[in-house]
Structure formats: C-alpha cells, structure tokens
Amino acid sequence: MRARTVALLLTAALVVYLFLLADRGFALVKTGTGVGVALGAGVLLLPVLGVWVVVMTWRNGLQVQRLSRRLDAEGALPDVSDLPRRPSGRVDREAADAWFEDRRAEVEADQGNWRVWYKLAYAYDIAGDRSRARETMKKAIELEAADR
C-alpha cells in the first residue's frame, strides 16, 4: 500500500474522530449548565486544533513532495543506496554522519540554494534527527518558493 493511501486513510479516520468529538462538545454545550458549557467549549477546541494540525501536515507534505519531484526531474535526488546499512535497514550511524558532514559543507558553500538544504534535511533524517530535518526542510521550502 502506498504511503499516500495510508495517509489518506488515517486522515479520514481522524476526520471521523474529530467529527464525533465535536458532536460530544456540542452535546455538552446544549446541557446549558455552566460546567457543561465550559467543558463543551474546551472539547470543541480539540477538533479545531486537530483540523489545523491535519491541514498543516498535509500542506508540508505536499510542499516536500513538490521539491522531491523537482529534484527527481533534475536527476539530483539524494541517493544513499550505496551507504552501509544495519540489519534493521537503517543507514549505519558512522556512514550517515559522514554523509551528513558532506551535505553540511555543501550548505555552507551555497546557503541560498534550496537543493542543498533539501539534501541536508535528508541527511538529518537518515542520521535520526527528525526535528532538525523538519526545520531544515522548512528552510528548503522557503528558498524554493523565493526561487520560483
């Protein structure tokens, strides 16, 4: 099953859950009591927050996919197939760190190029640092948007 199909199914399940949660929030508000209204208002904030998270996650995912397609069309998509792997399939830590250092040097040499920032984000990801990978990918997305 493709990753996008799984993401769509999970999003659909989350939308159903958020709808049911909103229904409970409205039911609490309809009680008319002070506690019920207060709890209902609090419960109604959760679906709003959930929708915002879903929209931002899909938006970011689509932006990353757009950058990936551009790099693929240019033949510049990062390739780590030659790096040694652990039995789990993850890239060996030392190899990931060395690959990361090469990408970091590329960014230092050309900080305005979204392509090298994309590759650095990928390097952070294979090194296991997902939070820095996300932040670095945001920088790549900003630079690519300015480049267009």
mmCIF file of the C-alpha atoms, coordinates in Angstrom:
data_MODEL
# 
_entry.id   MODEL 
# 
loop_
_atom_site.group_PDB 
_atom_site.id 
_atom_site.type_symbol 
_atom_site.label_atom_id 
_atom_site.label_alt_id 
_atom_site.label_comp_id 
_atom_site.label_asym_id 
_atom_site.label_entity_id 
_atom_site.label_seq_id 
_atom_site.pdbx_PDB_ins_code 
_atom_site.Cartn_x 
_atom_site.Cartn_y 
_atom_site.Cartn_z 
_atom_site.occupancy 
_atom_site.B_iso_or_equiv 
_atom_site.pdbx_formal_charge 
_atom_site.auth_seq_id 
_atom_site.auth_comp_id 
_atom_site.auth_asym_id 
_atom_site.auth_atom_id 
_atom_site.pdbx_PDB_model_num 
ATOM 1   C CA . MET A 1 1   ? 0.000   0.000  0.000   1.00 0.00 ? 1   MET A CA 1 
ATOM 2   C CA . ARG A 1 2   ? 1.417   3.383  -0.964  1.00 0.00 ? 2   ARG A CA 1 
ATOM 3   C CA . ALA A 1 3   ? 2.280   5.909  1.710   1.00 0.00 ? 3   ALA A CA 1 
ATOM 4   C CA . ARG A 1 4   ? -0.208  8.428  0.333   1.00 0.00 ? 4   ARG A CA 1 
ATOM 5   C CA . THR A 1 5   ? -3.044  5.891  0.516   1.00 0.00 ? 5   THR A CA 1 
ATOM 6   C CA . VAL A 1 6   ? -2.187  5.128  4.136   1.00 0.00 ? 6   VAL A CA 1 
ATOM 7   C CA . ALA A 1 7   ? -2.043  8.848  4.918   1.00 0.00 ? 7   ALA A CA 1 
ATOM 8   C CA . LEU A 1 8   ? -5.443  9.392  3.297   1.00 0.00 ? 8   LEU A CA 1 
ATOM 9   C CA . LEU A 1 9   ? -6.988  6.510  5.244   1.00 0.00 ? 9   LEU A CA 1 
ATOM 10  C CA . LEU A 1 10  ? -5.538  7.754  8.527   1.00 0.00 ? 10  LEU A CA 1 
ATOM 11  C CA . THR A 1 11  ? -6.704  11.287 7.760   1.00 0.00 ? 11  THR A CA 1 
ATOM 12  C CA . ALA A 1 12  ? -10.211 10.005 7.013   1.00 0.00 ? 12  ALA A CA 1 
ATOM 13  C CA . ALA A 1 13  ? -10.260 8.104  10.316  1.00 0.00 ? 13  ALA A CA 1 
ATOM 14  C CA . LEU A 1 14  ? -9.067  11.215 12.136  1.00 0.00 ? 14  LEU A CA 1 
ATOM 15  C CA . VAL A 1 15  ? -11.766 13.344 10.482  1.00 0.00 ? 15  VAL A CA 1 
ATOM 16  C CA . VAL A 1 16  ? -14.425 10.885 11.685  1.00 0.00 ? 16  VAL A CA 1 
ATOM 17  C CA . TYR A 1 17  ? -12.950 11.004 15.182  1.00 0.00 ? 17  TYR A CA 1 
ATOM 18  C CA . LEU A 1 18  ? -12.850 14.821 15.148  1.00 0.00 ? 18  LEU A CA 1 
ATOM 19  C CA . PHE A 1 19  ? -16.467 14.924 13.955  1.00 0.00 ? 19  PHE A CA 1 
ATOM 20  C CA . LEU A 1 20  ? -17.547 12.635 16.810  1.00 0.00 ? 20  LEU A CA 1 
ATOM 21  C CA . LEU A 1 21  ? -15.543 14.720 19.268  1.00 0.00 ? 21  LEU A CA 1 
ATOM 22  C CA . ALA A 1 22  ? -17.214 17.914 18.023  1.00 0.00 ? 22  ALA A CA 1 
ATOM 23  C CA . ASP A 1 23  ? -20.604 16.226 18.405  1.00 0.00 ? 23  ASP A CA 1 
ATOM 24  C CA . ARG A 1 24  ? -19.796 15.484 22.054  1.00 0.00 ? 24  ARG A CA 1 
ATOM 25  C CA . GLY A 1 25  ? -18.705 19.090 22.515  1.00 0.00 ? 25  GLY A CA 1 
ATOM 26  C CA . PHE A 1 26  ? -21.989 20.396 21.120  1.00 0.00 ? 26  PHE A CA 1 
ATOM 27  C CA . ALA A 1 27  ? -23.908 17.964 23.341  1.00 0.00 ? 27  ALA A CA 1 
ATOM 28  C CA . LEU A 1 28  ? -22.102 19.331 26.385  1.00 0.00 ? 28  LEU A CA 1 
ATOM 29  C CA . VAL A 1 29  ? -22.820 22.926 25.372  1.00 0.00 ? 29  VAL A CA 1 
ATOM 30  C CA . LYS A 1 30  ? -26.516 22.076 24.875  1.00 0.00 ? 30  LYS A CA 1 
ATOM 31  C CA . THR A 1 31  ? -26.823 20.987 28.510  1.00 0.00 ? 31  THR A CA 1 
ATOM 32  C CA . GLY A 1 32  ? -26.982 24.664 29.380  1.00 0.00 ? 32  GLY A CA 1 
ATOM 33  C CA . THR A 1 33  ? -25.211 24.260 32.703  1.00 0.00 ? 33  THR A CA 1 
ATOM 34  C CA . GLY A 1 34  ? -22.124 26.318 33.398  1.00 0.00 ? 34  GLY A CA 1 
ATOM 35  C CA . VAL A 1 35  ? -19.903 23.280 33.740  1.00 0.00 ? 35  VAL A CA 1 
ATOM 36  C CA . GLY A 1 36  ? -21.367 21.651 30.626  1.00 0.00 ? 36  GLY A CA 1 
ATOM 37  C CA . VAL A 1 37  ? -20.885 24.781 28.528  1.00 0.00 ? 37  VAL A CA 1 
ATOM 38  C CA . ALA A 1 38  ? -17.317 25.245 29.785  1.00 0.00 ? 38  ALA A CA 1 
ATOM 39  C CA . LEU A 1 39  ? -16.424 21.602 29.150  1.00 0.00 ? 39  LEU A CA 1 
ATOM 40  C CA . GLY A 1 40  ? -18.156 21.687 25.772  1.00 0.00 ? 40  GLY A CA 1 
ATOM 41  C CA . ALA A 1 41  ? -16.210 24.764 24.731  1.00 0.00 ? 41  ALA A CA 1 
ATOM 42  C CA . GLY A 1 42  ? -12.985 23.055 25.767  1.00 0.00 ? 42  GLY A CA 1 
ATOM 43  C CA . VAL A 1 43  ? -13.900 19.888 23.881  1.00 0.00 ? 43  VAL A CA 1 
ATOM 44  C CA . LEU A 1 44  ? -14.803 21.932 20.786  1.00 0.00 ? 44  LEU A CA 1 
ATOM 45  C CA . LEU A 1 45  ? -11.301 23.412 20.749  1.00 0.00 ? 45  LEU A CA 1 
ATOM 46  C CA . LEU A 1 46  ? -9.810  19.954 20.207  1.00 0.00 ? 46  LEU A CA 1 
ATOM 47  C CA . PRO A 1 47  ? -11.356 19.350 16.754  1.00 0.00 ? 47  PRO A CA 1 
ATOM 48  C CA . VAL A 1 48  ? -10.330 22.863 15.697  1.00 0.00 ? 48  VAL A CA 1 
ATOM 49  C CA . LEU A 1 49  ? -6.765  22.133 16.775  1.00 0.00 ? 49  LEU A CA 1 
ATOM 50  C CA . GLY A 1 50  ? -6.929  18.721 15.094  1.00 0.00 ? 50  GLY A CA 1 
ATOM 51  C CA . VAL A 1 51  ? -8.084  20.200 11.783  1.00 0.00 ? 51  VAL A CA 1 
ATOM 52  C CA . TRP A 1 52  ? -5.276  22.780 11.927  1.00 0.00 ? 52  TRP A CA 1 
ATOM 53  C CA . VAL A 1 53  ? -2.681  20.042 12.552  1.00 0.00 ? 53  VAL A CA 1 
ATOM 54  C CA . VAL A 1 54  ? -4.032  17.908 9.692   1.00 0.00 ? 54  VAL A CA 1 
ATOM 55  C CA . VAL A 1 55  ? -4.077  20.835 7.255   1.00 0.00 ? 55  VAL A CA 1 
ATOM 56  C CA . MET A 1 56  ? -0.533  21.933 8.181   1.00 0.00 ? 56  MET A CA 1 
ATOM 57  C CA . THR A 1 57  ? 0.794   18.373 7.979   1.00 0.00 ? 57  THR A CA 1 
ATOM 58  C CA . TRP A 1 58  ? -0.716  17.797 4.527   1.00 0.00 ? 58  TRP A CA 1 
ATOM 59  C CA . ARG A 1 59  ? 0.470   21.209 3.357   1.00 0.00 ? 59  ARG A CA 1 
ATOM 60  C CA . ASN A 1 60  ? 4.039   20.499 4.453   1.00 0.00 ? 60  ASN A CA 1 
ATOM 61  C CA . GLY A 1 61  ? 3.944   17.020 2.961   1.00 0.00 ? 61  GLY A CA 1 
ATOM 62  C CA . LEU A 1 62  ? 2.767   18.335 -0.397  1.00 0.00 ? 62  LEU A CA 1 
ATOM 63  C CA . GLN A 1 63  ? 5.469   21.005 -0.388  1.00 0.00 ? 63  GLN A CA 1 
ATOM 64  C CA . VAL A 1 64  ? 8.175   18.430 0.327   1.00 0.00 ? 64  VAL A CA 1 
ATOM 65  C CA . GLN A 1 65  ? 6.755   16.220 -2.410  1.00 0.00 ? 65  GLN A CA 1 
ATOM 66  C CA . ARG A 1 66  ? 6.901   19.131 -4.858  1.00 0.00 ? 66  ARG A CA 1 
ATOM 67  C CA . LEU A 1 67  ? 10.579  19.677 -4.043  1.00 0.00 ? 67  LEU A CA 1 
ATOM 68  C CA . SER A 1 68  ? 11.264  15.952 -4.371  1.00 0.00 ? 68  SER A CA 1 
ATOM 69  C CA . ARG A 1 69  ? 9.667   15.859 -7.804  1.00 0.00 ? 69  ARG A CA 1 
ATOM 70  C CA . ARG A 1 70  ? 11.702  18.855 -8.933  1.00 0.00 ? 70  ARG A CA 1 
ATOM 71  C CA . LEU A 1 71  ? 14.925  17.258 -7.763  1.00 0.00 ? 71  LEU A CA 1 
ATOM 72  C CA . ASP A 1 72  ? 13.958  13.958 -9.353  1.00 0.00 ? 72  ASP A CA 1 
ATOM 73  C CA . ALA A 1 73  ? 13.256  15.683 -12.668 1.00 0.00 ? 73  ALA A CA 1 
ATOM 74  C CA . GLU A 1 74  ? 16.692  17.301 -12.448 1.00 0.00 ? 74  GLU A CA 1 
ATOM 75  C CA . GLY A 1 75  ? 18.303  13.965 -11.588 1.00 0.00 ? 75  GLY A CA 1 
ATOM 76  C CA . ALA A 1 76  ? 19.545  15.421 -8.303  1.00 0.00 ? 76  ALA A CA 1 
ATOM 77  C CA . LEU A 1 77  ? 17.508  13.448 -5.772  1.00 0.00 ? 77  LEU A CA 1 
ATOM 78  C CA . PRO A 1 78  ? 19.749  12.322 -2.882  1.00 0.00 ? 78  PRO A CA 1 
ATOM 79  C CA . ASP A 1 79  ? 20.903  8.716  -3.233  1.00 0.00 ? 79  ASP A CA 1 
ATOM 80  C CA . VAL A 1 80  ? 22.099  6.792  -0.187  1.00 0.00 ? 80  VAL A CA 1 
ATOM 81  C CA . SER A 1 81  ? 21.697  3.331  -1.674  1.00 0.00 ? 81  SER A CA 1 
ATOM 82  C CA . ASP A 1 82  ? 25.457  2.798  -1.571  1.00 0.00 ? 82  ASP A CA 1 
ATOM 83  C CA . LEU A 1 83  ? 25.772  3.563  2.162   1.00 0.00 ? 83  LEU A CA 1 
ATOM 84  C CA . PRO A 1 84  ? 26.231  0.594  4.519   1.00 0.00 ? 84  PRO A CA 1 
ATOM 85  C CA . ARG A 1 85  ? 23.146  -0.455 6.449   1.00 0.00 ? 85  ARG A CA 1 
ATOM 86  C CA . ARG A 1 86  ? 22.366  -2.081 9.757   1.00 0.00 ? 86  ARG A CA 1 
ATOM 87  C CA . PRO A 1 87  ? 20.395  -5.330 9.853   1.00 0.00 ? 87  PRO A CA 1 
ATOM 88  C CA . SER A 1 88  ? 17.296  -3.206 10.535  1.00 0.00 ? 88  SER A CA 1 
ATOM 89  C CA . GLY A 1 89  ? 17.752  -1.470 7.169   1.00 0.00 ? 89  GLY A CA 1 
ATOM 90  C CA . ARG A 1 90  ? 18.708  1.920  8.612   1.00 0.00 ? 90  ARG A CA 1 
ATOM 91  C CA . VAL A 1 91  ? 21.877  3.567  7.360   1.00 0.00 ? 91  VAL A CA 1 
ATOM 92  C CA . ASP A 1 92  ? 24.926  2.832  9.517   1.00 0.00 ? 92  ASP A CA 1 
ATOM 93  C CA . ARG A 1 93  ? 25.470  5.680  12.004  1.00 0.00 ? 93  ARG A CA 1 
ATOM 94  C CA . GLU A 1 94  ? 29.072  6.457  11.019  1.00 0.00 ? 94  GLU A CA 1 
ATOM 95  C CA . ALA A 1 95  ? 28.184  6.439  7.321   1.00 0.00 ? 95  ALA A CA 1 
ATOM 96  C CA . ALA A 1 96  ? 25.156  8.684  7.974   1.00 0.00 ? 96  ALA A CA 1 
ATOM 97  C CA . ASP A 1 97  ? 27.335  11.101 9.941   1.00 0.00 ? 97  ASP A CA 1 
ATOM 98  C CA . ALA A 1 98  ? 29.943  11.238 7.173   1.00 0.00 ? 98  ALA A CA 1 
ATOM 99  C CA . TRP A 1 99  ? 27.244  11.770 4.533   1.00 0.00 ? 99  TRP A CA 1 
ATOM 100 C CA . PHE A 1 100 ? 25.772  14.488 6.759   1.00 0.00 ? 100 PHE A CA 1 
ATOM 101 C CA . GLU A 1 101 ? 29.109  16.310 7.001   1.00 0.00 ? 101 GLU A CA 1 
ATOM 102 C CA . ASP A 1 102 ? 29.353  16.385 3.204   1.00 0.00 ? 102 ASP A CA 1 
ATOM 103 C CA . ARG A 1 103 ? 25.851  17.879 2.947   1.00 0.00 ? 103 ARG A CA 1 
ATOM 104 C CA . ARG A 1 104 ? 26.615  20.432 5.664   1.00 0.00 ? 104 ARG A CA 1 
ATOM 105 C CA . ALA A 1 105 ? 29.715  21.537 3.737   1.00 0.00 ? 105 ALA A CA 1 
ATOM 106 C CA . GLU A 1 106 ? 27.535  21.976 0.625   1.00 0.00 ? 106 GLU A CA 1 
ATOM 107 C CA . VAL A 1 107 ? 25.128  24.216 2.554   1.00 0.00 ? 107 VAL A CA 1 
ATOM 108 C CA . GLU A 1 108 ? 27.995  26.296 3.954   1.00 0.00 ? 108 GLU A CA 1 
ATOM 109 C CA . ALA A 1 109 ? 29.304  26.769 0.417   1.00 0.00 ? 109 ALA A CA 1 
ATOM 110 C CA . ASP A 1 110 ? 25.928  27.746 -1.089  1.00 0.00 ? 110 ASP A CA 1 
ATOM 111 C CA . GLN A 1 111 ? 23.439  28.876 1.576   1.00 0.00 ? 111 GLN A CA 1 
ATOM 112 C CA . GLY A 1 112 ? 20.941  30.318 -0.892  1.00 0.00 ? 112 GLY A CA 1 
ATOM 113 C CA . ASN A 1 113 ? 20.401  27.057 -2.777  1.00 0.00 ? 113 ASN A CA 1 
ATOM 114 C CA . TRP A 1 114 ? 17.256  25.170 -1.745  1.00 0.00 ? 114 TRP A CA 1 
ATOM 115 C CA . ARG A 1 115 ? 18.603  21.949 -3.264  1.00 0.00 ? 115 ARG A CA 1 
ATOM 116 C CA . VAL A 1 116 ? 21.489  21.694 -0.807  1.00 0.00 ? 116 VAL A CA 1 
ATOM 117 C CA . TRP A 1 117 ? 19.148  22.498 2.090   1.00 0.00 ? 117 TRP A CA 1 
ATOM 118 C CA . TYR A 1 118 ? 16.841  19.690 0.926   1.00 0.00 ? 118 TYR A CA 1 
ATOM 119 C CA . LYS A 1 119 ? 19.802  17.288 0.907   1.00 0.00 ? 119 LYS A CA 1 
ATOM 120 C CA . LEU A 1 120 ? 20.875  18.476 4.357   1.00 0.00 ? 120 LEU A CA 1 
ATOM 121 C CA . ALA A 1 121 ? 17.345  17.825 5.652   1.00 0.00 ? 121 ALA A CA 1 
ATOM 122 C CA . TYR A 1 122 ? 17.555  14.340 4.168   1.00 0.00 ? 122 TYR A CA 1 
ATOM 123 C CA . ALA A 1 123 ? 20.935  13.867 5.865   1.00 0.00 ? 123 ALA A CA 1 
ATOM 124 C CA . TYR A 1 124 ? 19.427  14.876 9.217   1.00 0.00 ? 124 TYR A CA 1 
ATOM 125 C CA . ASP A 1 125 ? 16.638  12.367 8.622   1.00 0.00 ? 125 ASP A CA 1 
ATOM 126 C CA . ILE A 1 126 ? 18.903  9.412  7.877   1.00 0.00 ? 126 ILE A CA 1 
ATOM 127 C CA . ALA A 1 127 ? 21.032  10.390 10.886  1.00 0.00 ? 127 ALA A CA 1 
ATOM 128 C CA . GLY A 1 128 ? 17.873  10.105 13.020  1.00 0.00 ? 128 GLY A CA 1 
ATOM 129 C CA . ASP A 1 129 ? 17.419  13.797 13.887  1.00 0.00 ? 129 ASP A CA 1 
ATOM 130 C CA . ARG A 1 130 ? 13.850  14.318 12.685  1.00 0.00 ? 130 ARG A CA 1 
ATOM 131 C CA . SER A 1 131 ? 13.230  17.677 14.375  1.00 0.00 ? 131 SER A CA 1 
ATOM 132 C CA . ARG A 1 132 ? 16.254  19.275 12.693  1.00 0.00 ? 132 ARG A CA 1 
ATOM 133 C CA . ALA A 1 133 ? 15.283  17.559 9.440   1.00 0.00 ? 133 ALA A CA 1 
ATOM 134 C CA . ARG A 1 134 ? 11.868  19.265 9.585   1.00 0.00 ? 134 ARG A CA 1 
ATOM 135 C CA . GLU A 1 135 ? 13.371  22.674 10.369  1.00 0.00 ? 135 GLU A CA 1 
ATOM 136 C CA . THR A 1 136 ? 15.937  22.329 7.592   1.00 0.00 ? 136 THR A CA 1 
ATOM 137 C CA . MET A 1 137 ? 13.261  21.215 5.122   1.00 0.00 ? 137 MET A CA 1 
ATOM 138 C CA . LYS A 1 138 ? 11.238  24.325 6.011   1.00 0.00 ? 138 LYS A CA 1 
ATOM 139 C CA . LYS A 1 139 ? 14.271  26.384 5.021   1.00 0.00 ? 139 LYS A CA 1 
ATOM 140 C CA . ALA A 1 140 ? 14.498  24.489 1.713   1.00 0.00 ? 140 ALA A CA 1 
ATOM 141 C CA . ILE A 1 141 ? 10.793  25.128 1.072   1.00 0.00 ? 141 ILE A CA 1 
ATOM 142 C CA . GLU A 1 142 ? 11.192  28.860 1.791   1.00 0.00 ? 142 GLU A CA 1 
ATOM 143 C CA . LEU A 1 143 ? 14.196  29.135 -0.522  1.00 0.00 ? 143 LEU A CA 1 
ATOM 144 C CA . GLU A 1 144 ? 12.471  27.200 -3.295  1.00 0.00 ? 144 GLU A CA 1 
ATOM 145 C CA . ALA A 1 145 ? 9.388   29.417 -3.017  1.00 0.00 ? 145 ALA A CA 1 
ATOM 146 C CA . ALA A 1 146 ? 11.594  32.509 -3.320  1.00 0.00 ? 146 ALA A CA 1 
ATOM 147 C CA . ASP A 1 147 ? 13.385  30.864 -6.258  1.00 0.00 ? 147 ASP A CA 1 
ATOM 148 C CA . ARG A 1 148 ? 10.138  30.335 -8.215  1.00 0.00 ? 148 ARG A CA 1 
# 
